[in-house]
XYZ file of C-alpha atoms in Angstrom:
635
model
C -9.986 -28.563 19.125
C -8.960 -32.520 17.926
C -6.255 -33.275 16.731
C -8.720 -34.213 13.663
C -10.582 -31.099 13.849
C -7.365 -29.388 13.385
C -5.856 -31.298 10.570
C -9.447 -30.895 8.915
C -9.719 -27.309 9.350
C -6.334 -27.040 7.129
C -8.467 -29.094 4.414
C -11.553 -26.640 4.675
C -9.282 -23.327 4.701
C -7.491 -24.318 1.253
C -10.963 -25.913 -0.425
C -12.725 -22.441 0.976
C -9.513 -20.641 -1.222
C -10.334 -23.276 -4.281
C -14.072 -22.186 -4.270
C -12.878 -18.374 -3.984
C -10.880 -18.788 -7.705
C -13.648 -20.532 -9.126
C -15.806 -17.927 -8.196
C -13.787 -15.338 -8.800
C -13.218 -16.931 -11.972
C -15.908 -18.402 -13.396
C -14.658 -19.518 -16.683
C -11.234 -20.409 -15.393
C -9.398 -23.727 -14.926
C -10.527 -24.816 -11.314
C -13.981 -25.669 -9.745
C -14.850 -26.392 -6.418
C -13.773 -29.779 -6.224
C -10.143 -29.087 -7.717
C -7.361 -30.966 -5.906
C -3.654 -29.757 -4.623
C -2.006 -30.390 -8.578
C -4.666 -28.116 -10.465
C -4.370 -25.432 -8.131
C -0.669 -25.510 -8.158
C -1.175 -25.336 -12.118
C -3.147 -22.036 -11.993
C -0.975 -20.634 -9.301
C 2.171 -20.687 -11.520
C 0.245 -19.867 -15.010
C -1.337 -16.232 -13.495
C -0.734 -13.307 -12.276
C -4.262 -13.271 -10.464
C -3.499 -16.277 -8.115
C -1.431 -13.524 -5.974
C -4.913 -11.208 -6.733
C -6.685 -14.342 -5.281
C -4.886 -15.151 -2.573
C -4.196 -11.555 -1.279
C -8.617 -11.054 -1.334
C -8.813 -14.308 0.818
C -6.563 -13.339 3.375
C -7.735 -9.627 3.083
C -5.457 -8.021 5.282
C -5.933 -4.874 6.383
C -4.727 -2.309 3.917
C -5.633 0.919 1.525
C -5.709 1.298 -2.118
C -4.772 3.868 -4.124
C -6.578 3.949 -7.646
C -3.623 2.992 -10.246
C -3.722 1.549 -13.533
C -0.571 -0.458 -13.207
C -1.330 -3.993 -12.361
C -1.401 -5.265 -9.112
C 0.990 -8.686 -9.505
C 3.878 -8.477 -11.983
C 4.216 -10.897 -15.122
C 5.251 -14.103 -13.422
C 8.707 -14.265 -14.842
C 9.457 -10.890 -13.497
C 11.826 -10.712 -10.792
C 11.794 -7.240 -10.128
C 10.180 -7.088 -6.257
C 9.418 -3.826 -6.497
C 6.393 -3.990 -9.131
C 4.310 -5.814 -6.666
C 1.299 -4.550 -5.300
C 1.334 -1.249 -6.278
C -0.950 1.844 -4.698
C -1.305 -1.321 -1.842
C -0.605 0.340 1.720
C -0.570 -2.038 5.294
C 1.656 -2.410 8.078
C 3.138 -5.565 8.913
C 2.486 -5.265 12.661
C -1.257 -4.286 12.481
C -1.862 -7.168 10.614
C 0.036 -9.380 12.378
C -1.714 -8.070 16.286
C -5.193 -8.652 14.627
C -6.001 -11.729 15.768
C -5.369 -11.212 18.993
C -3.131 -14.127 19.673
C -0.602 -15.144 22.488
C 3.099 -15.630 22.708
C 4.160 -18.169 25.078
C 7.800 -18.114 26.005
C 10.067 -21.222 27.539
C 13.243 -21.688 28.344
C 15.548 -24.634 29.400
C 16.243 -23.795 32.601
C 12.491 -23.830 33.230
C 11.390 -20.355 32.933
C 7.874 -19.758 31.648
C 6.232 -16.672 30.032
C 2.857 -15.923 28.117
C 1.589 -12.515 26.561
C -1.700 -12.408 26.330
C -2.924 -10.811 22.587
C -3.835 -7.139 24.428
C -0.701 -7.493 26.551
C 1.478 -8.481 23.122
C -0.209 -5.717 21.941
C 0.302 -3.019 24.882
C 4.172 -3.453 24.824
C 4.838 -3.535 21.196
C 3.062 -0.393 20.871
C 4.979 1.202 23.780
C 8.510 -0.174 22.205
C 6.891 1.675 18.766
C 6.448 4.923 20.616
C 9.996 4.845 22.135
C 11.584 3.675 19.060
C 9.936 6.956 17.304
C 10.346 9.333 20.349
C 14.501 8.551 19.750
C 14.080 9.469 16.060
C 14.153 5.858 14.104
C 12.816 6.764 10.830
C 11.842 4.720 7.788
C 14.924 4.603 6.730
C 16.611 3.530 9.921
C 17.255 -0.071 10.658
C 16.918 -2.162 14.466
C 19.296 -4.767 15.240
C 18.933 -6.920 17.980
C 21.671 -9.653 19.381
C 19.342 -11.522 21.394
C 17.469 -15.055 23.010
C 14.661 -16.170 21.118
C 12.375 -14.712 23.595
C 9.210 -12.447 24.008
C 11.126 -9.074 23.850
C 12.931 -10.469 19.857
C 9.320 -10.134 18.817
C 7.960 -7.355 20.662
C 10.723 -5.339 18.885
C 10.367 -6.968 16.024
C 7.013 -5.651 15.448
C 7.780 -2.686 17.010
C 10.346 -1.674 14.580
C 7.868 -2.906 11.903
C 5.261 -0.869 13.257
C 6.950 2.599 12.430
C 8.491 1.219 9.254
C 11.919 0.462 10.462
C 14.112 -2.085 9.010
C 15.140 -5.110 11.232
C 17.961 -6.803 11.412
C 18.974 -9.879 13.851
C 21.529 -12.020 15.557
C 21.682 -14.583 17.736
C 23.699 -14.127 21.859
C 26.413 -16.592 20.619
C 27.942 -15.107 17.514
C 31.384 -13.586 18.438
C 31.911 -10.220 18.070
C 33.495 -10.142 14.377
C 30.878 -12.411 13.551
C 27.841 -9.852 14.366
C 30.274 -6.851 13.288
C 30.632 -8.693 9.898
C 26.307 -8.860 9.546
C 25.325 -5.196 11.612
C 27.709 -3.084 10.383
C 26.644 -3.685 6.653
C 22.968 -2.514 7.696
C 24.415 0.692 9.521
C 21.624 0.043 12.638
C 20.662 3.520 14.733
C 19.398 1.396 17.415
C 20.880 -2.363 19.278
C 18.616 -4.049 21.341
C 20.848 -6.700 23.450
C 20.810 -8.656 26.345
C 23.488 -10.009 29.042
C 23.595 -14.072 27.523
C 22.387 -16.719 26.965
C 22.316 -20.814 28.413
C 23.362 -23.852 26.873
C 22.550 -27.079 28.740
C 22.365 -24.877 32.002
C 25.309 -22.905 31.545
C 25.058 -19.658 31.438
C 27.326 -17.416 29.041
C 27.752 -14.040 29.380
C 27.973 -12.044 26.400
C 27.389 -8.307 27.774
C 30.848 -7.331 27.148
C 30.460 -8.348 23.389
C 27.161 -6.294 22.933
C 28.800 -3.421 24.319
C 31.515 -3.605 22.176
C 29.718 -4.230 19.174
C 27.483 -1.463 19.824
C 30.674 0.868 20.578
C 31.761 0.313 17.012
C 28.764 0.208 15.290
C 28.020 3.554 16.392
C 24.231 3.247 16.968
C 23.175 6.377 18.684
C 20.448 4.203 21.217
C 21.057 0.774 23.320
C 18.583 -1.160 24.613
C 19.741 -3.550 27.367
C 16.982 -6.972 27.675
C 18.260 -8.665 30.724
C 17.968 -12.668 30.677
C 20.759 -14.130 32.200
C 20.110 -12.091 35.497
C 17.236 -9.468 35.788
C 18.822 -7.836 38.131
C 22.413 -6.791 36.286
C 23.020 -3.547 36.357
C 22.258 -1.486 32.859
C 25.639 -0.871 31.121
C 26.585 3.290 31.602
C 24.673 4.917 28.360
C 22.103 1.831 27.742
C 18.688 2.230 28.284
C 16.789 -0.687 30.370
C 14.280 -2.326 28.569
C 11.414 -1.585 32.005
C 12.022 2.176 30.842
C 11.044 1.488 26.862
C 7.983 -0.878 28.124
C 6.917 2.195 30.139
C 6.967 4.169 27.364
C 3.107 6.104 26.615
C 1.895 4.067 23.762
C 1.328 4.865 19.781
C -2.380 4.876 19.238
C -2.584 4.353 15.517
C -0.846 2.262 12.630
C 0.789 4.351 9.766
C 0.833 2.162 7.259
C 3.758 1.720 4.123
C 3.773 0.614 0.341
C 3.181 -3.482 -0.064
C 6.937 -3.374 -1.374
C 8.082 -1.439 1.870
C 11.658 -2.866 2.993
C 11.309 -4.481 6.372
C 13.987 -7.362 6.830
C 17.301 -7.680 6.246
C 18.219 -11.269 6.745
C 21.803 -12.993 6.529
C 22.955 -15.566 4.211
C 25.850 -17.337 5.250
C 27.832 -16.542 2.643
C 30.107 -17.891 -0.140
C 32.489 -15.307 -0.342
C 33.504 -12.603 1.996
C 31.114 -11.378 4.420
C 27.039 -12.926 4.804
C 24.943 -11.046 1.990
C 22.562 -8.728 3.626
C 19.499 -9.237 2.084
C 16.264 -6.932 1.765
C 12.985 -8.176 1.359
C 9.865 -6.347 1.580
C 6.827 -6.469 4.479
C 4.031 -6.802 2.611
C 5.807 -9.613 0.081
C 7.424 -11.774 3.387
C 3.683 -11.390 4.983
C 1.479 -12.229 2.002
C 4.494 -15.370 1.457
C 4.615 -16.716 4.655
C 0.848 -16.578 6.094
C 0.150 -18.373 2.867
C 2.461 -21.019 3.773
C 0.965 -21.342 7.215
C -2.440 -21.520 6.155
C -2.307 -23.362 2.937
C 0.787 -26.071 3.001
C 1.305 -26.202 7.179
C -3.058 -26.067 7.801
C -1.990 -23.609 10.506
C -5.126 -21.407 11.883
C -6.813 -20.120 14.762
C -6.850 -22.920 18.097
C -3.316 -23.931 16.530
C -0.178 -23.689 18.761
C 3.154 -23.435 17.010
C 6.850 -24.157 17.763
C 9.778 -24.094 15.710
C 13.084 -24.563 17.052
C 15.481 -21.860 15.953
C 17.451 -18.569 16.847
C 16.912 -14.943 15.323
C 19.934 -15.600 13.047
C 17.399 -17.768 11.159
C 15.097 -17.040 8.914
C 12.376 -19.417 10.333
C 12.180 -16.804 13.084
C 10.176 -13.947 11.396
C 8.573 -17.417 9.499
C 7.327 -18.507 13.179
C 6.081 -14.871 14.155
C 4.533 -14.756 10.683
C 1.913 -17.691 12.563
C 0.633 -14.245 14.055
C -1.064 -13.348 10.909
C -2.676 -16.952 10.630
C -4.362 -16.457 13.662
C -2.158 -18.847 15.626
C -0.452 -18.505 19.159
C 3.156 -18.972 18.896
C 5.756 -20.620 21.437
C 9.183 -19.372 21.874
C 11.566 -22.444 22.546
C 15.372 -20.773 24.187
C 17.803 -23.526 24.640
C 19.306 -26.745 23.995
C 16.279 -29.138 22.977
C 17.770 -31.965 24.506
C 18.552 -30.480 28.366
C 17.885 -30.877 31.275
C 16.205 -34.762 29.781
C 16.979 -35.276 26.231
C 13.361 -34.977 25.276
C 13.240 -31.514 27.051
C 11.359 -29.687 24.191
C 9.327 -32.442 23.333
C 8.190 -32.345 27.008
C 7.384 -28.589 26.605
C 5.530 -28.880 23.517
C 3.509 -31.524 24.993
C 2.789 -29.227 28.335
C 1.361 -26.166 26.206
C -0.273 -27.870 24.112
C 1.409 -27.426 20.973
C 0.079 -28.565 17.854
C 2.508 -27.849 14.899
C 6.020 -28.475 15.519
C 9.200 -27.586 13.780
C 12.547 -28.487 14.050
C 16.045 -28.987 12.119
C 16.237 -32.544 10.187
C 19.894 -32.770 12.275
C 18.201 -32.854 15.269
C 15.539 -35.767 14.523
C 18.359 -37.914 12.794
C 20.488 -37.198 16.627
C 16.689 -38.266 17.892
C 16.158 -40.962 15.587
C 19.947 -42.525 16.549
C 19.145 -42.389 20.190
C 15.572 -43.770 19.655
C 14.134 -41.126 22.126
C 11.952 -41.617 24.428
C 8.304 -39.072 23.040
C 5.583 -39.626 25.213
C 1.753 -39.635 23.894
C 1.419 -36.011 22.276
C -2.132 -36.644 20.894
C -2.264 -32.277 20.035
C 0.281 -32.112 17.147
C -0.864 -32.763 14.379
C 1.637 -31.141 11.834
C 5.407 -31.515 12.188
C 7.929 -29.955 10.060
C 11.555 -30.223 9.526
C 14.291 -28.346 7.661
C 17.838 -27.055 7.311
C 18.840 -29.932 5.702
C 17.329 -33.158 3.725
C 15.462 -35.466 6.058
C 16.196 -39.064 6.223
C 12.993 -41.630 5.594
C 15.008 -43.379 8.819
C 14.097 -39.933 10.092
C 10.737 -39.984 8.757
C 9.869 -43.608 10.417
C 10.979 -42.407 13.297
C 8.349 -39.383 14.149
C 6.229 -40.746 12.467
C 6.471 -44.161 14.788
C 5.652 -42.019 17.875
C 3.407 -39.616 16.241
C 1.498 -41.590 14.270
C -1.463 -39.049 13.516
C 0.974 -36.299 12.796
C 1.346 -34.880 9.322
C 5.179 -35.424 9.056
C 6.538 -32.614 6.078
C 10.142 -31.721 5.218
C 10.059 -28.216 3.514
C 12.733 -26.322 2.046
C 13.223 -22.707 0.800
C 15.584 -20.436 2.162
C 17.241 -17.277 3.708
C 16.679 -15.340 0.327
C 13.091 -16.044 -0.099
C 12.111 -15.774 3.600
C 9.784 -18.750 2.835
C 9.848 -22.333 1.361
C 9.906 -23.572 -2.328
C 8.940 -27.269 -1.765
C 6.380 -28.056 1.633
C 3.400 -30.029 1.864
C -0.288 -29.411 1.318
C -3.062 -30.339 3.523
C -4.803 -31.858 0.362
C -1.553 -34.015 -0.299
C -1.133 -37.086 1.926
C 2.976 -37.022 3.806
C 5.499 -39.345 2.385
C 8.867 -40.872 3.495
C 11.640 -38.918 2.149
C 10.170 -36.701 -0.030
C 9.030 -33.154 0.024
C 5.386 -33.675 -1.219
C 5.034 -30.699 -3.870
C 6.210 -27.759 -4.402
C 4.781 -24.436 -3.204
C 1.917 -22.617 -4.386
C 3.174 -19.179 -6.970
C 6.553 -21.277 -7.204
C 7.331 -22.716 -10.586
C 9.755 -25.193 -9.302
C 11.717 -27.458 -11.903
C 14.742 -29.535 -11.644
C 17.249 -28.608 -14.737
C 20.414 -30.241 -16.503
C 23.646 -28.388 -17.544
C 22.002 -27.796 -20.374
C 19.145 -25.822 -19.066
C 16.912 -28.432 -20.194
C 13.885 -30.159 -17.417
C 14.955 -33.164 -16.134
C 13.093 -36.188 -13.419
C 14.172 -39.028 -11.748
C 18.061 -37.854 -11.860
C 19.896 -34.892 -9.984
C 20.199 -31.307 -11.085
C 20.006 -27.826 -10.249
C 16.834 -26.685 -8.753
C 15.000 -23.505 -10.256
C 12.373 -21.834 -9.855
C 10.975 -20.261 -13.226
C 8.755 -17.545 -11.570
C 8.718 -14.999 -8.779
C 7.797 -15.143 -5.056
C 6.804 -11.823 -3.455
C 9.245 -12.161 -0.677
C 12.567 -12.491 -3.026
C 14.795 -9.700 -2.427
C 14.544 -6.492 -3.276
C 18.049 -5.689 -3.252
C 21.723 -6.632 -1.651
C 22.761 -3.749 0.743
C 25.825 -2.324 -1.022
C 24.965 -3.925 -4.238
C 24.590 -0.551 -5.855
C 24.514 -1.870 -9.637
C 22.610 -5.270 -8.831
C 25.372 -7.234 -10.252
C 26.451 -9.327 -6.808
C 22.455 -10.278 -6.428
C 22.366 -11.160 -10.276
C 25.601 -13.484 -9.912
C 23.788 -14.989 -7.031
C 20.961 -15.898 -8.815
C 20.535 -15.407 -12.373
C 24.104 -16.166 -13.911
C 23.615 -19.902 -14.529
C 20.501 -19.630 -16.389
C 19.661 -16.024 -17.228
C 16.478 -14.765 -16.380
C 15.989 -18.127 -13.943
C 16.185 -18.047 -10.185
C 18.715 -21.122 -9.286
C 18.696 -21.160 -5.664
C 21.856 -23.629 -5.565
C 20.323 -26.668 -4.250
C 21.165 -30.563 -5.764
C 17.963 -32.226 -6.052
C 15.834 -34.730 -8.319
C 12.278 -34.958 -8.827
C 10.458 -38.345 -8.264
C 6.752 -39.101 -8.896
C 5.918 -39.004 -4.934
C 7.563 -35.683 -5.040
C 11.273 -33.706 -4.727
C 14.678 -34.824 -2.768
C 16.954 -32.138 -1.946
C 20.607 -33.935 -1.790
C 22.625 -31.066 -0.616
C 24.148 -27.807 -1.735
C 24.888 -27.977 -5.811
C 28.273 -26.231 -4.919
C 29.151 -28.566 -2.381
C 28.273 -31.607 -4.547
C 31.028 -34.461 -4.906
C 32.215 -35.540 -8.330
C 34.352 -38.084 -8.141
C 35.343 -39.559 -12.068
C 33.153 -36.619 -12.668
C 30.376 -38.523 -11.200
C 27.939 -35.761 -9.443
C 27.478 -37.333 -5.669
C 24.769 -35.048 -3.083
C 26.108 -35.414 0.193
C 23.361 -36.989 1.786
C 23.396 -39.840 -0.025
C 26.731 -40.452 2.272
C 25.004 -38.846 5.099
C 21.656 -41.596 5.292
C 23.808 -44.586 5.318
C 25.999 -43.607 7.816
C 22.558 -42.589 10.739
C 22.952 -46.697 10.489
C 26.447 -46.918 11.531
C 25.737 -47.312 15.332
C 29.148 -45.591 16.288
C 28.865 -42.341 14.455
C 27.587 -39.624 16.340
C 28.212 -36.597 13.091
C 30.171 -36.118 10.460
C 30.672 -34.318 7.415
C 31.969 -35.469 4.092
C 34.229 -33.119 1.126
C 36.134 -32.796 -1.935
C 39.398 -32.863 -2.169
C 40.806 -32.434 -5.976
C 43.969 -34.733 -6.817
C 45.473 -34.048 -10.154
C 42.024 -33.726 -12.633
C 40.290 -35.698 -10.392
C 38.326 -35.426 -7.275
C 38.435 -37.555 -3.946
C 35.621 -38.115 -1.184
C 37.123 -37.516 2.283
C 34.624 -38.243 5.242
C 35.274 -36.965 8.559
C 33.356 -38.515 11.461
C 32.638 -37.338 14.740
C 32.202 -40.792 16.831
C 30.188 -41.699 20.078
C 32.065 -42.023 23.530
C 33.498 -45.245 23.820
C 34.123 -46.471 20.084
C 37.179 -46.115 18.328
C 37.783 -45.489 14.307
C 39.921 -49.117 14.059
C 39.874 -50.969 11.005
C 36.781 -52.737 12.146
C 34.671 -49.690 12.388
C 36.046 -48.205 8.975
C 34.671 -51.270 7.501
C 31.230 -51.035 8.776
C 30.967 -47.887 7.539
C 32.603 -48.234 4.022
C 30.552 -51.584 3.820
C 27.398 -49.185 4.505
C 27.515 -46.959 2.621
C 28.346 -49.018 -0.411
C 25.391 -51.155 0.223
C 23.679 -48.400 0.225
C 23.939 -46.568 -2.541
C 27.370 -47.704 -4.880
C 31.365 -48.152 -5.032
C 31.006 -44.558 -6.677
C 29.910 -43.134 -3.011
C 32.473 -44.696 -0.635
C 35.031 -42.355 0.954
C 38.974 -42.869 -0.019
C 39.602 -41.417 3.416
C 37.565 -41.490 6.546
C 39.040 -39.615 9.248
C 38.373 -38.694 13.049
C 37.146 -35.158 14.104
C 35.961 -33.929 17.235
C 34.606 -31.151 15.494
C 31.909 -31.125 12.834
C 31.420 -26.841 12.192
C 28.126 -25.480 11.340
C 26.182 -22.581 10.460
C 23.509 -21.209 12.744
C 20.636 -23.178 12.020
C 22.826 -26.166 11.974
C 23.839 -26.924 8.367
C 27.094 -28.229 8.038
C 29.633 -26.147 6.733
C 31.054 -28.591 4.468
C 32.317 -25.254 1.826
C 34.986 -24.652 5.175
C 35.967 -27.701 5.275
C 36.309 -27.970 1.255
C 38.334 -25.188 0.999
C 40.820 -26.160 3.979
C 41.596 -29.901 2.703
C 42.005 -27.852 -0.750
C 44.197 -25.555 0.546
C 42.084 -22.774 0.088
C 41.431 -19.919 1.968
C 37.678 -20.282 3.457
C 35.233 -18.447 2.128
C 33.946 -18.279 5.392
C 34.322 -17.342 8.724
C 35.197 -20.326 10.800
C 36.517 -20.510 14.659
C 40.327 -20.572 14.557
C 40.676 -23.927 16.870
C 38.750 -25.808 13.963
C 40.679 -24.617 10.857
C 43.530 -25.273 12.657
C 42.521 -28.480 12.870
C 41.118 -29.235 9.415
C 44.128 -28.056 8.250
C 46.582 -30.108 10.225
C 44.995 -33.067 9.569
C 45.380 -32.433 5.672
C 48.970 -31.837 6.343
C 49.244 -34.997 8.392
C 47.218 -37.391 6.543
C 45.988 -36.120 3.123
């Protein structure tokens, strides 16, 4: 297919939904020729949008007869209640299609699996999986590349109704100790490394370890630094599970089934490990694919990221859209520093996503993308994206649909995306997602546009959690949540609402208040893509007396110093920019600018150091060190 006959086919799939409601319901709100706002409207005034949108993608399930109904009252977060007498397996409906998963790597390594061939081995992991006694109430982990074998077990553990849990080769061993050992796994899948610009790094030591004191009574060892290392004594060799005589048949579990257990970073303490149900993560996410991304059968997608991410089961979800996906392992930027772009362009890719970090490190650079006439959808997250951002990809892909969307970990999905019926704009998320009553709110509770607040979301999403593990009494996932504004889901993001659509601004708890004066971060951040010597940075808090400071730490390119001259430029920036309200008291030099996995700055680490505060996270010990010196030294 065209790039247009692509793009178009995302029109026709959410008008063909439109003309299912009105049929459906004759004497309801929409008709045939409704546009993106009306059927937002009826999606967050009714239960039976979920009834709607769960008979047009008709996945394959069975139904019990029950006279409890089928989709909860809207302002009922209890996950549980969805669905119920539904039965389907995750797995079966994501195989059905048939499609391919095409593997690359930045060292040049090159992989596809055919649908049947996708197909053969997941069932064969299934079999062993069941043949060493996982049950349905067993979890999977896996420390491991983002390559074929991550999803072959991931439906493979979904496939027998296991619960799966992830992390990516470079987290430490604390690190994946502090996210495993909370889900209790009876099985680690986990391979020898990883690369990073060509360098490998082995990490087989670490998985060994970590399986040692996790206890898990089978290891799987997925070789991918070296196929031929030697198995570790006690591991099983991933050739041997492959090999394994195949299930024949799907059982298939309850819609509200448990299936992932994802990873927030984490306030306090150790990540949260959160549960969210199969059937509620798949009805979620294919509807984002098909109805705000226009992904469908002929499309190709890629979306940079690592299984400690939560766009990883979002990019297999592209499965159950009928998609092929592409598995991206490596540093984007190596061996050329439009490596993936180069890949994409090879095989054909059509919807790409990425982190808004890395197109603001493109954007800087002004890379180099050739002609890639097959994409016509690209998507960014993990933090706000810059309109210089925007201009950018949009300058050398010009017929691309360009969409910033943002959700999170907790909902395994997005809460603000695009639409195929809603034309892209520069530095805005276009609308917000279909079920998702999404408001912006003041202290007061009360709606609020065109200035910042809290963002909320007044009704349920099937793929919110169903519990925290160890959360016996619900009171840790109700603090989360729920304690601002009872009875109102406030994810913690500082946003505003315009008339083209939302900006997110940042974290609300890492918002800056100077004078009391609420500041999101990037609003600091945008200026400063223009300061020619900045390569990163991050910018804090730091509380004097009753009042707060901005501190601004900047990571700068080889060969320019942080003199007088270039403090200027970038004070003078940013107050050009925005106001006298925004620029920093202190800038300071750092060669390090930490981040979480998916490459969000950790700007709550660096918070509590300059605040002499134990973090609330874990951090490498070279970079508090650091942090903190530097507030010794100089703040």
């Amino acid at each position: 297919m065209t790039t247009e006959q692509l793009a178009t086919k995302g029109v026709e799939t959410t008008r063909k939904f439109i003309q299912l409601i009105a049929s459906r319901h004759p004497d309801g709100p929409l008709t045939p020729e409704s546009g993106y706002d009306a059927l937002h409207a009826y999606s967050i005034s009714t239960p039976a949008f979920w009834e709607d949108l769960f008979e047009f993608i008709a996945p394959i399930h069975t139904k019990e007869s029950t006279k409890a109904p089928l989709v909860p009252p809207l302002h009922t977060f209890d996950q549980r209640t969805w669905f119920p007498g539904v039965s389907m397996n995750y797995t079966e409906n994501l195989l059905r299609a048939g499609s391919s998963v095409h593997c690359m790597t930045e060292t040049g390594a090159r992989e596809t699996l055919t649908g049947p061939q996708l197909r053969a081995k997941v069932m064969s992991a299934a079999a062993f999986l069941r043949n060493a006694g996982v049950s349905q109430v067993d979890s999977v982990a896996a420390i491991l590349p983002n390559t074929a074998a991550a999803v072959i077990f991931l439906l493979a553990t979904a496939a027998i109704g296991a619960k799966w849990a992830a992390c990516s080769p470079d987290f430490g061993e604390e690190a994946a100790l502090d996210r495993l050992s909370q889900v209790q796994p009876a099985v680690l899948v986990a391979g020898d490394g990883y690369t990073h610009k060509g360098r490998p790094f082995s990490k087989m030591e670490t998985a060994v370890a970590v399986a040692r004191r996790l206890g898990v009574r089978t290891s799987i060892f997925v070789p991918f630094l070296d196929t031929a290392a030697p198995t570790p004594e006690g591991w099983t060799r991933v050739d041997s599970v492959l090999a394994t005589q195949s299930l024949s048949t799907f059982q298939r579990f309850p819609f509200t089934h448990p299936l992932f257990s994802m990873f927030s970073s984490g306030t306090t303490g150790k990540p949260k490990a959160i549960v969210q149900s199969a059937g509620g993560v798949y009805l979620n996410q294919v509807k984002e694919h098909l109805l705000h991304v226009g992904v469908g059968v002929g499309d190709r997608v890629l979306y940079m990221t690592t299984l400690a991410w939560m766009m990883h089961p979002w990019l297999v979800s592209a499965l159950g859209a009928g998609a092929d996906i592409v598995l991206y392992e490596g540093n984007p930027c190596y061996p050329t520093k439009t490596a993936v772009f180069e890949a994409a362009t090879e095989l054909g890719v059509t919807v790409f996503g990425t982190s808004a970090v890395f197109i603001d490190a493109m954007s800087t650079g002004d890379a180099d993308i050739r002609p890639w006439p097959e994409c016509h959808a690209f998507l960014s997250t993990g933090a706000p994206l810059a309109a210089e951002g925007f201009d950018f990809i949009k300058s050398k892909l010009p017929r691309a649909k360009i969409t910033p969307i943002s959700g999170g970990t907790e909902i395994n999905g997005c809460f603000l995306a695009g639409s195929p019926l809603v034309n892209d704009c520069r530095g805005v998320m276009p609308c917000p997602t279909l079920g998702a009553d999404v408001q912006i709110w003041d202290n007061a509770g009360k709606r609020i546009t065109g200035e910042c607040g809290e963002l909320v979301c007044l009704t349920a999403l099937p793929s919110m959690p169903l519990e925290f593990i160890g959360d016996t009494d619900g009171s840790r996932f109700h603090q989360s949540y729920f304690s601002r504004f009872e009875g109102v889901w406030t994810h913690g993001d500082w946003a505003h609402q315009t008339e083209a659509g939302f900006v997110i601004h940042g974290r609300s708890d890492t918002t800056l208040k100077p004078s009391g004066v609420r500041i999101g971060t990037s609003e600091i951040y945008r200026p400063l893509s223009l300061v020619t010597g900045v390569e990163d940075s991050i910018v804090v808090g730091q509380m004097k007396g009753n009042n707060q400071r901005i501190v601004l730490f900047v990571k700068l390119r080889d060969g320019f110093t942080l003199d007088s001259t270039m403090e200027k430029e970038i004070r003078d920036t940013i107050r050009s920019a925005t106001t006298p309200r925004h620029v920093p008291a202190f800038i300071l030099e750092t060669p390090y600018i930490p981040q979480t996995s998916n490459g969000k700055k950790q700007e709550l680490v660096v918070t509590d150091i300059v605040n002499c505060r134990r973090p609330r996270t874990v951090v490498s010990p070279v970079i508090q060190r650091f942090f903190e010196q530097i507030r010794d030294d100089r703040l």
